XYZ file of C-alpha atoms in Angstrom:
510
model
C -6.288 186.784 33.286
C -9.288 187.811 34.343
C -11.437 190.139 35.093
C -10.950 188.408 39.333
C -7.283 188.510 38.968
C -7.606 191.558 37.380
C -8.983 192.896 40.337
C -7.230 191.188 43.312
C -3.871 192.296 41.168
C -2.021 194.366 43.858
C 1.709 195.761 41.716
C 4.464 195.886 43.859
C 4.618 200.144 43.876
C 4.178 201.378 47.817
C 6.168 203.903 46.724
C 4.789 205.508 43.632
C 5.089 209.161 43.366
C 2.031 211.470 41.512
C 2.273 214.760 39.794
C 0.687 217.593 41.577
C -2.700 218.116 40.609
C -5.019 220.273 39.699
C -1.828 222.385 38.723
C -2.952 223.628 34.812
C -6.362 224.116 33.252
C -7.741 223.763 29.664
C -6.407 226.624 28.079
C -2.662 225.272 29.719
C -3.096 222.661 28.357
C -3.624 223.775 24.582
C -1.033 225.983 25.185
C 1.557 223.140 25.788
C 0.410 221.108 23.012
C -0.208 223.332 20.386
C 3.672 225.213 21.778
C 4.999 221.422 19.920
C 4.316 222.439 17.072
C 5.647 225.683 16.924
C 3.295 227.568 14.270
C 5.696 229.942 12.972
C 8.607 227.590 12.366
C 5.365 224.980 11.359
C 5.158 227.812 8.896
C 7.397 229.673 7.914
C 9.747 226.794 7.577
C 7.569 224.243 6.204
C 5.016 225.965 3.848
C 8.019 226.727 2.018
C 9.846 223.782 1.428
C 6.040 222.017 0.179
C 5.116 224.868 -2.559
C 9.133 224.506 -3.614
C 9.114 220.792 -4.154
C 5.905 219.221 -2.829
C 2.103 219.917 -4.591
C 3.636 223.468 -5.321
C 0.299 226.228 -4.158
C -1.537 222.869 -3.476
C 0.354 223.210 0.087
C -2.390 224.787 1.805
C -4.740 221.771 0.222
C -2.253 219.470 1.501
C -2.901 221.059 5.275
C -6.486 220.364 4.790
C -6.141 217.178 4.045
C -3.568 216.411 6.864
C -6.349 217.886 9.671
C -8.825 215.633 8.036
C -6.494 212.440 8.660
C -5.880 213.477 12.455
C -9.144 214.784 13.470
C -9.626 211.432 12.462
C -7.750 209.734 14.523
C -8.029 212.280 17.378
C -11.305 211.168 18.086
C -10.023 208.106 18.510
C -7.726 209.143 21.470
C -9.799 211.648 22.818
C -12.491 209.320 23.805
C -9.461 206.728 25.202
C -8.593 209.256 26.728
C -12.138 210.086 28.614
C -11.390 206.141 30.637
C -7.373 207.175 31.010
C -5.552 209.064 32.164
C -2.483 208.232 32.187
C 1.235 210.764 31.564
C 2.118 207.756 29.513
C 0.384 209.056 27.185
C 0.509 206.612 24.196
C 2.739 204.049 26.327
C -0.337 204.045 28.973
C -3.078 203.630 25.896
C -1.099 201.171 23.596
C -0.065 198.862 26.732
C -4.152 199.265 27.459
C -5.095 198.101 24.011
C -2.499 196.437 22.353
C -0.767 194.116 25.536
C 2.308 195.942 27.381
C 4.888 194.517 24.792
C 4.215 196.899 22.097
C 2.698 198.525 25.201
C 6.656 198.907 26.409
C 8.494 198.857 22.992
C 5.680 201.538 21.697
C 6.620 203.810 24.831
C 10.803 203.302 24.546
C 10.813 205.010 21.141
C 8.304 207.684 21.586
C 10.353 208.038 24.868
C 13.582 208.149 22.052
C 11.091 210.605 19.549
C 10.360 213.212 22.165
C 14.619 212.959 23.972
C 15.988 214.023 20.142
C 12.643 216.403 19.314
C 14.322 218.438 22.342
C 18.057 218.323 20.718
C 16.603 219.056 17.152
C 14.370 222.380 18.235
C 18.066 223.777 20.723
C 19.889 223.148 16.795
C 17.137 224.984 14.876
C 16.934 228.000 18.296
C 20.489 228.331 18.227
C 20.942 229.194 14.111
C 17.817 231.396 14.331
C 19.200 233.380 17.284
C 22.859 233.421 15.930
C 21.097 234.821 13.008
C 19.159 237.484 14.450
C 21.521 239.032 16.278
C 23.916 239.485 13.855
C 21.494 240.628 11.677
C 20.022 242.980 14.113
C 23.363 243.580 16.529
C 25.538 243.932 14.246
C 28.396 241.089 16.043
C 28.455 237.476 15.940
C 28.231 235.081 18.551
C 28.578 230.726 17.988
C 25.595 228.958 18.215
C 26.425 227.089 20.802
C 26.660 229.934 22.885
C 22.460 229.720 22.122
C 21.917 226.675 22.468
C 23.728 226.117 25.744
C 21.257 228.916 27.403
C 18.330 226.973 26.019
C 19.096 223.994 27.482
C 19.784 225.533 31.300
C 16.952 227.612 31.130
C 14.697 224.778 29.535
C 15.615 222.741 32.748
C 15.272 225.865 35.310
C 11.328 226.092 34.294
C 10.134 222.642 34.146
C 12.007 222.415 37.792
C 9.048 224.783 38.981
C 5.551 223.956 38.687
C 3.468 223.176 35.303
C 1.768 226.242 35.592
C 5.002 228.208 35.407
C 5.816 226.072 32.088
C 2.109 227.111 30.415
C 1.956 230.857 31.297
C 5.686 231.280 29.697
C 4.679 229.314 26.767
C 1.264 230.733 26.285
C 2.982 234.560 25.896
C 5.248 233.261 23.335
C 2.420 230.983 21.850
C 0.361 234.360 21.137
C 2.409 236.660 19.573
C 3.579 234.416 17.407
C -0.350 233.381 16.316
C -0.679 237.539 16.369
C 1.826 237.785 13.604
C 0.745 234.960 11.402
C -3.006 236.144 11.561
C -1.934 239.711 10.854
C 0.129 238.299 8.035
C -2.850 236.717 6.690
C -5.765 239.355 7.927
C -3.814 241.959 5.154
C -4.087 239.884 2.962
C -7.638 239.098 2.907
C -8.821 243.217 3.597
C -6.630 243.954 0.255
C -8.627 241.429 -1.518
C -5.715 239.300 -1.821
C -2.379 239.256 -3.760
C -1.953 239.565 -7.749
C -4.139 236.887 -8.990
C -7.254 237.123 -6.154
C -8.132 234.445 -3.366
C -6.343 231.314 -5.864
C -8.972 228.972 -4.887
C -7.984 226.483 -6.180
C -4.841 226.282 -3.570
C -7.244 224.901 -0.946
C -8.718 222.271 -3.339
C -8.184 218.529 -1.729
C -7.207 217.026 -5.073
C -4.667 219.124 -5.512
C -2.432 218.255 -2.315
C -1.934 214.703 -4.180
C -0.577 216.633 -7.207
C 2.774 217.635 -7.753
C 4.449 221.493 -8.445
C 3.497 222.514 -12.426
C 7.395 223.340 -14.056
C 9.485 221.294 -10.900
C 11.262 218.391 -11.801
C 11.888 217.439 -8.693
C 8.623 218.185 -7.235
C 6.946 215.568 -4.895
C 2.838 215.786 -3.851
C 4.105 213.251 -1.714
C 7.162 215.452 0.063
C 4.042 218.350 0.755
C 2.248 215.872 2.599
C 4.868 214.518 4.741
C 5.466 218.027 5.896
C 2.090 219.084 6.047
C 1.798 216.103 8.729
C 4.822 216.772 10.203
C 4.188 220.385 11.161
C 1.379 218.728 13.516
C 4.225 217.344 15.803
C 3.535 216.470 19.397
C -0.779 218.120 19.888
C -0.521 214.220 21.237
C 1.015 215.870 24.199
C -2.633 216.778 25.565
C -2.529 213.156 27.067
C 0.421 213.784 29.091
C -0.684 216.207 31.084
C -3.786 214.661 32.251
C -2.648 213.817 35.742
C -1.827 217.682 36.585
C -4.763 219.369 34.854
C -8.341 219.402 36.571
C -10.599 217.456 35.245
C -8.856 214.867 32.829
C -11.738 213.404 31.379
C -13.189 216.527 29.894
C -10.246 218.851 29.304
C -7.856 216.335 27.379
C -10.614 215.330 25.022
C -12.050 218.897 24.947
C -7.882 220.052 24.177
C -6.539 217.677 21.763
C -9.076 218.165 18.934
C -8.714 221.375 19.395
C -5.167 221.144 19.258
C -6.158 218.926 15.799
C -8.737 220.509 14.539
C -7.683 224.647 15.383
C -4.828 224.601 14.376
C -5.077 222.417 11.546
C -8.418 225.411 9.742
C -4.850 228.217 11.320
C -3.186 226.530 9.098
C -4.701 226.406 6.614
C -5.834 230.053 6.538
C -2.331 231.379 6.700
C -0.642 229.354 3.972
C -3.061 229.919 1.898
C -3.039 233.077 2.558
C 0.442 233.664 2.233
C 0.649 232.074 -1.233
C -2.713 233.818 -2.440
C -0.769 237.173 -1.515
C 2.386 236.357 -2.913
C 0.957 234.503 -6.078
C 1.111 231.155 -6.866
C 4.013 230.612 -9.802
C 6.078 233.406 -7.608
C 5.528 231.340 -4.186
C 6.588 228.781 -6.224
C 9.676 230.414 -7.521
C 11.361 231.644 -4.373
C 10.526 228.728 -2.309
C 12.939 226.984 -4.427
C 16.407 228.805 -3.186
C 16.246 228.278 0.364
C 17.484 232.354 1.345
C 14.438 233.109 -1.067
C 11.700 230.969 0.336
C 10.926 232.825 3.650
C 9.756 235.731 1.054
C 6.416 233.955 0.408
C 5.805 234.862 4.244
C 7.583 237.794 4.595
C 6.816 240.044 1.029
C 2.928 239.975 1.600
C 4.058 241.378 5.897
C 6.524 243.884 4.082
C 3.606 245.198 1.742
C 0.787 245.188 4.033
C 1.631 245.787 7.391
C 5.511 247.446 7.029
C 8.995 246.510 7.217
C 8.214 246.411 11.037
C 6.322 242.806 10.835
C 8.934 241.483 9.298
C 11.726 242.121 11.877
C 8.536 240.560 14.575
C 8.731 237.616 12.470
C 12.889 237.388 13.043
C 12.166 237.778 16.736
C 9.671 235.385 16.903
C 10.729 233.150 14.883
C 13.710 232.917 17.416
C 11.005 232.566 20.133
C 8.494 230.030 18.742
C 11.747 227.664 18.803
C 12.853 227.718 22.250
C 8.792 227.727 23.004
C 8.373 224.842 20.691
C 11.372 223.149 22.385
C 10.568 223.502 25.914
C 6.875 222.074 25.388
C 8.805 218.668 23.864
C 11.227 218.694 26.936
C 8.458 218.828 28.790
C 7.032 215.822 26.593
C 10.722 214.129 27.515
C 11.154 215.282 31.423
C 6.812 212.437 32.013
C 7.270 210.209 29.160
C 11.040 209.683 31.351
C 8.807 209.480 34.414
C 6.642 207.549 33.231
C 8.741 204.819 32.666
C 10.884 204.806 35.650
C 8.352 205.598 37.757
C 6.706 201.801 36.685
C 10.402 201.275 37.414
C 12.455 198.485 36.102
C 13.589 198.439 39.933
C 12.887 200.146 42.524
C 15.639 201.803 42.857
C 14.086 203.953 39.284
C 11.117 204.309 41.239
C 12.287 206.911 43.715
C 14.012 208.333 41.244
C 13.790 208.582 37.586
C 9.750 208.877 39.013
C 10.099 210.583 42.067
C 8.060 213.960 41.776
C 9.738 216.965 43.238
C 8.421 217.910 46.570
C 6.605 220.721 46.689
C 6.495 221.947 43.179
C 4.797 218.382 42.015
C 6.898 218.309 39.527
C 9.065 215.365 37.498
C 12.598 217.491 38.623
C 14.768 214.218 38.051
C 13.299 212.636 34.830
C 13.965 216.417 34.013
C 17.624 217.400 35.018
C 17.966 213.702 33.568
C 15.825 215.239 29.708
C 18.611 217.900 30.091
C 21.331 216.056 30.713
C 20.738 213.971 26.714
C 19.829 216.556 25.036
C 23.326 218.469 26.174
C 25.463 215.265 25.069
C 23.924 215.628 21.938
C 24.329 218.808 21.286
C 27.883 218.834 22.205
C 28.150 215.709 20.613
C 27.343 217.656 16.836
C 29.230 220.031 17.728
C 32.427 217.914 18.541
C 32.056 216.805 14.770
C 31.396 219.800 13.496
C 28.156 220.131 12.121
C 25.466 223.149 10.203
C 22.889 223.417 13.724
C 20.085 224.132 11.348
C 20.902 221.923 8.248
C 21.564 218.426 10.046
C 21.318 218.940 13.563
C 17.363 219.883 13.141
C 16.384 218.070 10.386
C 18.236 214.616 10.375
C 16.807 215.000 14.317
C 13.371 215.721 13.102
C 12.944 213.069 10.821
C 14.542 209.957 13.514
C 11.692 211.661 15.815
C 8.752 212.154 12.913
C 10.114 208.377 12.123
C 9.317 207.105 15.276
C 6.109 209.258 16.485
C 4.202 208.355 13.498
C 5.178 204.898 13.908
C 3.203 204.774 17.801
C 0.481 207.085 16.542
C -0.088 204.160 13.999
C -0.582 201.653 17.109
C -2.358 204.099 18.775
C -4.863 204.586 16.459
C -5.043 200.398 16.349
C -5.031 200.237 20.323
C -8.240 202.407 20.528
C -9.941 199.953 18.125
C -8.880 196.774 20.103
C -10.027 198.085 23.619
C -12.910 199.215 22.823
C -14.189 196.741 20.251
C -11.842 193.782 20.492
C -11.491 194.084 24.639
C -14.983 194.645 25.312
C -14.492 198.242 27.339
C -16.379 200.686 28.381
C -19.232 200.050 25.896
C -21.292 203.032 27.127
C -18.640 205.023 24.691
C -18.122 202.387 21.844
C -19.298 203.328 18.806
C -18.716 202.835 15.352
C -17.555 205.678 14.124
C -15.748 207.690 16.248
C -14.180 204.049 17.850
C -13.716 202.423 15.086
C -14.036 203.769 11.136
C -12.013 206.945 12.507
C -9.262 205.566 14.476
C -8.887 202.343 11.705
C -9.007 205.641 8.149
C -6.896 207.686 10.968
C -3.703 204.521 11.240
C -4.130 203.728 7.930
C -3.266 207.527 6.977
C -0.186 207.404 9.796
C 1.281 204.613 8.137
C 1.040 206.381 4.449
C 2.899 209.476 5.957
C 5.386 207.163 7.997
C 5.900 205.884 3.412
C 6.110 209.305 2.230
C 9.147 209.740 4.677
C 10.624 205.862 3.634
C 10.025 207.587 0.499
C 11.304 211.489 -0.405
C 13.372 211.445 3.170
C 16.445 211.803 0.762
C 14.799 215.156 -0.148
C 13.682 216.025 3.559
C 17.665 215.801 4.855
C 18.684 217.777 2.070
C 22.818 217.441 2.737
C 22.354 215.832 5.593
C 21.626 212.790 4.137
C 24.567 211.883 3.438
C 25.500 211.429 7.938
C 26.020 208.569 9.253
C 23.250 208.931 11.968
C 20.682 209.610 8.743
C 21.845 206.067 7.537
C 21.167 204.579 11.280
C 17.658 206.644 11.333
C 15.040 203.339 10.810
C 18.172 200.791 12.497
C 17.878 203.455 15.585
C 13.367 203.102 15.119
C 13.711 199.394 15.137
C 15.842 198.814 17.473
C 14.812 201.113 19.815
C 10.995 199.624 20.005
C 13.060 195.695 20.737
C 14.894 196.785 23.170
C 11.169 197.636 24.482
C 9.551 195.067 24.080
C 11.962 192.190 24.643
C 12.480 194.069 28.669
C 8.548 193.247 28.558
C 8.742 189.424 26.930
C 12.207 189.419 29.911
C 9.815 190.855 32.939
C 6.220 188.422 31.796
C 8.575 185.640 31.963
C 11.107 186.387 35.036
C 9.196 189.027 37.345
C 5.698 188.597 36.234
C 3.885 190.566 39.137
C 6.487 193.717 37.240
C 4.650 192.996 34.376
C 1.485 193.436 35.514
C 2.401 197.043 36.139
C 4.014 197.950 32.455
C 1.325 201.036 31.619
C -0.764 200.675 34.326
C -0.383 203.389 36.619
C -3.060 205.303 35.657
C -4.964 208.617 37.439
C -7.254 206.641 38.831
C -4.602 203.984 41.318
C -1.764 201.790 40.340
C -3.023 199.205 38.578
C -6.025 199.122 35.291
C -9.685 199.894 36.522
C -12.060 197.956 33.930
């Protein structure tokens, strides 16, 4: 299509509805993006696995490597966000860079990823909540009670103004960051642990070495769990339409969500291992019953027993905040796909916004219905909410999101250097070399996940859903691409609309 044709094209979307403008600022976007990473869950849940079965006491170095790779990706991503403000984020970016067919295919699998992520977090939240009630109050409550309560609360909060969600997430996020920081700073004040500050733990070269003395350890597994800890940071872009100044806020929030969180992860994991001791950390991490002591041990010794109780409470609230953030992400992707519409009916329902709150309320309720169905299926199958529901769904979503992140990195290159859009922003490093290296890094992490998927899944590796995971990802991608190809030949006007509803107007702006 020529430039003239693009300017003359008017998409068939007279009833496109918008999310509420100027609803959230930089801090709110950062809170919602960082909440999807769930810092306390990422640290207490992922670091012990990386230590015990991955790169050992060099797990913090793995987080440093991940920070660098994701930082490279974020440079190009943030630059593209200055020119394209789309609630569909990856979907919109890839559609503009690699074309509508790849864009729609990517939109389908990223939507699937966020849809299952909420159900995954419902699983780990309900597991933590049931354990907390049992240990602190002395009685048992079935995990499904907490699961259904979380699903209902997510639906209610997302129905209202996005600013309400940002405030709730902000409270939880500040609390979990505070306890992690206190534990780490306590180690610093006491001069490190039994072997001092163990600087070798942050040597990037050690990130590629397996844990010493552990026969089944793999450095690749450690690196994968480091990258896994950032899933969701890219959600900054999907709040662009609701932010006060998206061209400035979204790039700024994206870089903070990568580099700021990365620096925090490296520091906290490093101090936890230093406080516990390198060899003791590896020994504790070998057993799931003692793995959390890598963090709880130094906190108990330097801060007191209250800190461990606080950790356990914040594991519950942190996983809830993460699940709520993913609910927001899934709702906005469903909304973005819906308002472009496979039909006008979808535009008027799934693509509708609340007349008062400006929220994607219909898409939110649809997401609640899907997540509830997934949770109830796991309940009916008698599966564990943590070891099976959380693990398998998280792996499914992570595989999908890493593939889309790699495609988005290449879309940045195509948009600025092949399509020659916005030459004033094209840069040999920010929009070419950095996203190229970041995209290759993402593909490497997909390879790591594939190579170590059984180890990552643990006891859940024998489930049917785990076996079907790669086929679900491929099948969803192909379905999205096939739908776009169908519209290209049978409904060209609707095909031209794919990925083109951005903040400024309902078609692509050059």
